[in-house]
Coordinates of C-alpha atoms in Angstrom, one line a residue:
A718 CA 6.9 2.6 -20.7
R719 CA 6.4 2.6 -17.4
G720 CA 10.4 2.6 -15.8
K721 CA 11.7 1.2 -13.2
H722 CA 10.9 1.6 -10.0
R723 CA 11.4 0.6 -6.4
W724 CA 9.1 -0.2 -3.3
I725 CA 9.6 0.6 0.2
G726 CA 8.2 0.0 3.0
F727 CA 8.8 1.5 5.9
Q728 CA 7.5 2.2 10.0
F729 CA 6.0 5.2 12.4
L730 CA 8.5 4.9 15.5
E731 CA 6.1 6.7 18.0
G732 CA 2.3 8.0 17.9
S733 CA -0.6 7.1 16.5
V734 CA -0.9 7.9 12.6
S735 CA -3.8 7.9 10.4
R736 CA -3.2 6.9 6.9
I737 CA -3.9 10.9 5.5
S738 CA -1.9 11.8 8.0
C739 CA 0.9 10.2 7.0
E740 CA 0.4 11.2 3.6
Q741 CA 0.4 14.1 4.4
F742 CA 3.6 14.0 6.6
L743 CA 5.2 12.2 3.6
S744 CA 4.3 14.9 0.8
T745 CA 6.3 17.7 3.2
I746 CA 9.7 15.0 3.8
L747 CA 9.6 13.8 -0.1
S748 CA 7.8 17.6 -1.4
E749 CA 10.2 17.6 -4.5
N750 CA 10.4 13.8 -5.7
S751 CA 7.8 11.5 -6.9
W752 CA 6.1 8.2 -4.3
K753 CA 2.5 7.0 -4.0
L754 CA 1.5 5.3 -0.7
F755 CA -0.1 2.5 -1.7
D756 CA -0.4 0.1 1.5
F757 CA -1.2 1.6 5.5
K758 CA -1.9 -1.0 8.0
V759 CA -2.1 -1.1 12.0
I760 CA 0.2 -4.8 12.5
D761 CA 0.2 -5.4 16.5
G762 CA -0.2 -1.6 17.4
V763 CA 2.7 -1.0 14.8
Q764 CA 1.8 1.6 12.0
K765 CA 3.5 0.0 8.6
G766 CA 3.0 1.4 4.9
I767 CA 4.5 0.8 1.0
I768 CA 5.1 3.7 -0.6
K769 CA 6.6 3.3 -5.0
T770 CA 9.1 5.7 -5.9
P771 CA 11.2 6.0 -9.1
L772 CA 14.0 4.1 -9.0
E773 CA 16.4 7.4 -9.8
Q774 CA 15.1 9.2 -6.6
Y775 CA 14.8 5.2 -4.7
K776 CA 18.4 6.9 -2.8
K777 CA 16.8 10.1 -2.2
V778 CA 13.3 9.1 -0.5
L779 CA 15.4 6.3 1.6
S780 CA 17.5 8.9 2.9
L781 CA 14.7 11.3 3.6
I782 CA 12.9 8.8 5.5
N783 CA 15.2 8.1 7.6
S784 CA 16.6 10.9 8.4
E785 CA 13.1 11.6 10.0
P786 CA 13.0 10.7 13.9
S787 CA 9.7 9.4 13.8
L788 CA 9.9 6.9 10.7
E789 CA 12.6 3.8 9.3
T790 CA 13.0 2.0 6.2
L791 CA 12.9 -1.5 7.2
T792 CA 12.9 -3.1 3.4
S793 CA 12.6 -2.3 -0.7
S794 CA 12.3 -4.7 -3.3
G795 CA 11.6 -4.1 -7.3
K796 CA 8.3 -6.4 -6.8
I797 CA 5.9 -4.7 -4.0
R798 CA 4.6 -8.7 -3.1
L799 CA 7.9 -9.1 -2.1
V800 CA 7.7 -6.2 0.5
R801 CA 4.1 -7.3 1.6
Q802 CA 5.7 -10.5 2.4
R803 CA 8.4 -9.1 4.5
L804 CA 6.2 -6.1 6.1
R805 CA 3.1 -9.0 6.7
L806 CA 0.9 -6.9 4.9
E807 CA -0.7 -9.5 3.0

């Protein structure tokens, strides 16, 4: 019914980014993919976020995020709870 998806935890490596500018940046690099930003928080000066993407597009989205010098993925899972725990976003 809903389809399988993956939650991807990422962080910005440089600069100060707001939730809105994060969404705009992701829209640019992930323009041909389905995704939604769920969490975006600053923890100890590091901007971390979680996006949801369909399982079929997961590897492509992961590769696009990691191809950006200012972004890096940290973890991913089929359950948002696990990604939140790993990123300490709870």
